[in-house]
PDB file of C-alpha atoms in Angstrom:
ATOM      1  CA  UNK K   6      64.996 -21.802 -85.364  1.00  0.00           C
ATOM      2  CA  UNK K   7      64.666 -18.621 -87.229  1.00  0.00           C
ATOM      3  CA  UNK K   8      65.154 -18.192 -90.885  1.00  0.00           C
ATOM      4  CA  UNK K   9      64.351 -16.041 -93.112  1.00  0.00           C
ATOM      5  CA  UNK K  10      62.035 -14.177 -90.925  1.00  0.00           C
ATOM      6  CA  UNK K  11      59.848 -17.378 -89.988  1.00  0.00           C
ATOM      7  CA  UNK K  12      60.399 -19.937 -87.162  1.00  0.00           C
ATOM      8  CA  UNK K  13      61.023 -23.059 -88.615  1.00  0.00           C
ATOM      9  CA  UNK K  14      60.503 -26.141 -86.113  1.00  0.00           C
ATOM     10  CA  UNK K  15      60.267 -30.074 -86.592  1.00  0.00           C
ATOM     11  CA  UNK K  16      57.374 -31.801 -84.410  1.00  0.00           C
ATOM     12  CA  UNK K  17      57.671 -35.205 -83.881  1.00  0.00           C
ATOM     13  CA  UNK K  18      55.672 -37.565 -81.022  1.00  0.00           C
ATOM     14  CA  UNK K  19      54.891 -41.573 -80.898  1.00  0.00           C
ATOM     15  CA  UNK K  20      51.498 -43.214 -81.575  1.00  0.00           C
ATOM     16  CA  UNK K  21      51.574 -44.812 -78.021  1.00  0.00           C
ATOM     17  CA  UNK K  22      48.779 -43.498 -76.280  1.00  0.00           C
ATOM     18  CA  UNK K  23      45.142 -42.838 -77.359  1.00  0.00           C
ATOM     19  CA  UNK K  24      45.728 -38.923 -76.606  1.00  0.00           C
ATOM     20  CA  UNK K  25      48.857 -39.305 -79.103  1.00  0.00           C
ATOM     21  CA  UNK K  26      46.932 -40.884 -81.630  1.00  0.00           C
ATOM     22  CA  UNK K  27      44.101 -38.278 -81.557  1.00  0.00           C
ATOM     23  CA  UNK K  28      46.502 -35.342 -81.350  1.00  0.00           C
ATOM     24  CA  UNK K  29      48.458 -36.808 -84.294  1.00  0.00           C
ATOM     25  CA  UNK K  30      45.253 -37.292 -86.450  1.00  0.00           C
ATOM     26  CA  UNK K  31      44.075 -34.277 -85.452  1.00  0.00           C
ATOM     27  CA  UNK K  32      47.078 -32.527 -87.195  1.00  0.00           C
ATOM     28  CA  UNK K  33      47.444 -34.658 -90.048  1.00  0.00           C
ATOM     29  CA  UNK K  34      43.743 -33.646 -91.074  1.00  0.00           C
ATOM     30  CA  UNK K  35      44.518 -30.030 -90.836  1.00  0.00           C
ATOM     31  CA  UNK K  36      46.898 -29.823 -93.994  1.00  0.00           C
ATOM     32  CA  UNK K  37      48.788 -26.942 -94.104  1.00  0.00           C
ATOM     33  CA  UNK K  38      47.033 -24.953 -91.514  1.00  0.00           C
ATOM     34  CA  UNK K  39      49.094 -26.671 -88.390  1.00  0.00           C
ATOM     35  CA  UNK K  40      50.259 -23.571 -87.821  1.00  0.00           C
ATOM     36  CA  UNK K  41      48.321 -21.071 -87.282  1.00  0.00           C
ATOM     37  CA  UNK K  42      46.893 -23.934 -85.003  1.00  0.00           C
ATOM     38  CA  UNK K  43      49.964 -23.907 -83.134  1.00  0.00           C
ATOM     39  CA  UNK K  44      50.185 -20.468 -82.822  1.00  0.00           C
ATOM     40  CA  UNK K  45      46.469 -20.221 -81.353  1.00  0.00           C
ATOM     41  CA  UNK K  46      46.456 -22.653 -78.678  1.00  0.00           C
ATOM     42  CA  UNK K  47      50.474 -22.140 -76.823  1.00  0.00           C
ATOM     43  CA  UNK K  48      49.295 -18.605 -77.120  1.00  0.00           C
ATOM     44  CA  UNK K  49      46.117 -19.638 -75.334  1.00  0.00           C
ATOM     45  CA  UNK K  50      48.608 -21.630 -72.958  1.00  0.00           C
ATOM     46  CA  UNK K  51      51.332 -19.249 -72.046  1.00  0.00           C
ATOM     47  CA  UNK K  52      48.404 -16.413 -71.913  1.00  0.00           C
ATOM     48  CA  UNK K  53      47.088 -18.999 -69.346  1.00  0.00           C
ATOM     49  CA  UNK K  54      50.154 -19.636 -67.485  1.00  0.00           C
ATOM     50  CA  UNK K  55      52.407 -15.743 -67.750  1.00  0.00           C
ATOM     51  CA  UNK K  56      54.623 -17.591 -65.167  1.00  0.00           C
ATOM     52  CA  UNK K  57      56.302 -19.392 -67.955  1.00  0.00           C
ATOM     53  CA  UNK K  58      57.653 -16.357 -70.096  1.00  0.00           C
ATOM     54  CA  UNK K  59      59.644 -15.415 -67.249  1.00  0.00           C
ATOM     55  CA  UNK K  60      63.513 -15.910 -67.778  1.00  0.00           C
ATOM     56  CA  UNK K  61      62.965 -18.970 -65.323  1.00  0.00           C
ATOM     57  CA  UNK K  62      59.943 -20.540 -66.060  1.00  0.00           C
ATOM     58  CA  UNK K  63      59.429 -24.144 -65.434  1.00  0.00           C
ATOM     59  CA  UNK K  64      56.796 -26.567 -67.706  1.00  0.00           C
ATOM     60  CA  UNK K  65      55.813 -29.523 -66.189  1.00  0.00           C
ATOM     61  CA  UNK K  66      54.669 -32.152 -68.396  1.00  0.00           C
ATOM     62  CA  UNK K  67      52.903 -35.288 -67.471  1.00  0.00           C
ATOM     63  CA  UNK K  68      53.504 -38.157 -69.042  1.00  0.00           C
ATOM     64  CA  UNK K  69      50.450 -40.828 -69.312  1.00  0.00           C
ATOM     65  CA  UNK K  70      51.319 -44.453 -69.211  1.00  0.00           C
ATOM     66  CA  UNK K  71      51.461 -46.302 -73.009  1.00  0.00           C
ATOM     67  CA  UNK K  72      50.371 -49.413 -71.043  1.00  0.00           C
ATOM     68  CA  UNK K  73      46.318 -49.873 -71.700  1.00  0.00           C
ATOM     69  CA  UNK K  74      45.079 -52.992 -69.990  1.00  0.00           C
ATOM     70  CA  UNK K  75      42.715 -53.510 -72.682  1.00  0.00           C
ATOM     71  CA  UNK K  76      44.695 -53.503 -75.331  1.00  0.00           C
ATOM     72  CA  UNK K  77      47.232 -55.453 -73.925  1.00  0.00           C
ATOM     73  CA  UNK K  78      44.371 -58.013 -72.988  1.00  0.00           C
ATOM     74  CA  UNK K  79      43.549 -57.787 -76.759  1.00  0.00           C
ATOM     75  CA  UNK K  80      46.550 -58.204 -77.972  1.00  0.00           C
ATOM     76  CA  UNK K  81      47.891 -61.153 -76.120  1.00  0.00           C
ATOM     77  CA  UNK K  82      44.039 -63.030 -76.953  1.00  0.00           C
ATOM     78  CA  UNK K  83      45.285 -61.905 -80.712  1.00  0.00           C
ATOM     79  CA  UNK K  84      48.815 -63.695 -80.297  1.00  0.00           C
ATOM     80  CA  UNK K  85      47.244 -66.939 -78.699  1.00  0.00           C
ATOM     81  CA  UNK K  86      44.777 -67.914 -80.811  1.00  0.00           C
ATOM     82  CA  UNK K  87      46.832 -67.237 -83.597  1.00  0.00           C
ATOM     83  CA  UNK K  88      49.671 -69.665 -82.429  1.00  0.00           C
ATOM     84  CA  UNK K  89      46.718 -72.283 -81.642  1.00  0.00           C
ATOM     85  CA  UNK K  90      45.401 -71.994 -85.057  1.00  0.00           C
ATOM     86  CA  UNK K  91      48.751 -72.666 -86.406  1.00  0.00           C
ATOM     87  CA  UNK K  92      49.120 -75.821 -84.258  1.00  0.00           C
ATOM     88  CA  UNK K  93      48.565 -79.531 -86.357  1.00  0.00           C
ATOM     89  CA  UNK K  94      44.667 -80.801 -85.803  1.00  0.00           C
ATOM     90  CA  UNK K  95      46.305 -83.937 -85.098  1.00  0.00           C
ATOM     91  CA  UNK K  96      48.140 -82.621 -82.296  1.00  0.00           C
ATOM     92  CA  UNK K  97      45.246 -81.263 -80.591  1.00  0.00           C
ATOM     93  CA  UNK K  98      43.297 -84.615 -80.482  1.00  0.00           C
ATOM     94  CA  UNK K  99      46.331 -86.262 -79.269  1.00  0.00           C
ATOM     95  CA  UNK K 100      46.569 -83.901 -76.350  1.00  0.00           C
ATOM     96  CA  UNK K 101      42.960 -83.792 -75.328  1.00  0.00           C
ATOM     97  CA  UNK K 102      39.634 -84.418 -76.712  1.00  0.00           C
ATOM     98  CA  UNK K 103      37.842 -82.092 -78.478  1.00  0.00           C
ATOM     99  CA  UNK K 104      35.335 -81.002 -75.945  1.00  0.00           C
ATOM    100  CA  UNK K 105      37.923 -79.907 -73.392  1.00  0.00           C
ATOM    101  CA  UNK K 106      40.350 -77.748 -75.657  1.00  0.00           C
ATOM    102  CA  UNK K 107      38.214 -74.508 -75.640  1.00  0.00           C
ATOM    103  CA  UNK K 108      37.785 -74.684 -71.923  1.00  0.00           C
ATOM    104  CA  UNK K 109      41.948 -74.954 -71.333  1.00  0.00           C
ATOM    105  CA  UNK K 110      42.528 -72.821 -73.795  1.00  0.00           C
ATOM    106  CA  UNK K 111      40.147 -70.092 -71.596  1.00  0.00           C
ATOM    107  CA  UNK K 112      41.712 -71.402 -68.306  1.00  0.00           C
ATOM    108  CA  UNK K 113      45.021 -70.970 -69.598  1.00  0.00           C
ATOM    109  CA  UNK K 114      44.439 -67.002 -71.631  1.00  0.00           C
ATOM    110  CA  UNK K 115      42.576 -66.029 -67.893  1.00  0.00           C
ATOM    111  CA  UNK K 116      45.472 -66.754 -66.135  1.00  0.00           C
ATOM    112  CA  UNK K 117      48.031 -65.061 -68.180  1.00  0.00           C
ATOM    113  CA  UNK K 118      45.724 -61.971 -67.586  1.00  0.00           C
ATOM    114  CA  UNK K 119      45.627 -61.934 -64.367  1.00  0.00           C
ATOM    115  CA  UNK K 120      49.419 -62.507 -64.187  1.00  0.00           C
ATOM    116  CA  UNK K 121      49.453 -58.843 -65.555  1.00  0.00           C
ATOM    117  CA  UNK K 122      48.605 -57.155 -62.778  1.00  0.00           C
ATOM    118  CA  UNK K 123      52.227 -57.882 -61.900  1.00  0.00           C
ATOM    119  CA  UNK K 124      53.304 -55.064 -64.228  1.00  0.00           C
ATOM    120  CA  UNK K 125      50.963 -52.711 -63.069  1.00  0.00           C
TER     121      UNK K 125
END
């Protein structure tokens, strides 16, 4: 929008992806001088791509998954062992000796990771 001789515009993306996250910190450690940032690289881009000044141009954007095996592996380790340190000592040793908890707990974490691959 213009105003007062200056475009005035409201940028606003998610922290989803690690390119999001990078591009957002990028612009949050250059202060004030987003700008003339801004200015400088679609510049760069349109100077790049002339086809899209053209009353019909068409941009393409691609869209990269928010789904990062890793950190889905992470976080569902995270959630587990925090519900099994919330579980009663007593409860465990009524279950299953000692010895054998860490190796069903494994058993059990493996194969919810390999059931992921059904969301892939």
């Amino acid at each position: 929008m213009k105003k007062d001789g200056k475009y005035r515009f409201t940028l606003q993306f998610g922290a989803d992806s690690e390119e999001q996250i990078r591009v957002g910190e990028f612009l949050e450690s250059l202060g004030n001088k987003k700008s003339a940032v801004m200015v400088d690289v679609l510049n760069e881009y349109l100077a790049s791509r002339p086809e899209l000044q053209k009353a019909h141009g068409k941009i393409e954007v691609k869209v990269a998954s928010g789904y990062n095996r890793d950190r889905m592996e992470q976080m569902i380790r995270q959630i587990v062992e925090e519900r099994i340190a919330k579980m009663q000592l007593t409860e465990i040793q009524a279950d299953a000796p000692q010895d054998k908890i860490p190796e069903t707990m494994e058993d059990d974490i493996a194969q919810m990771l390999d059931n992921l691959d059904l969301f892939q």
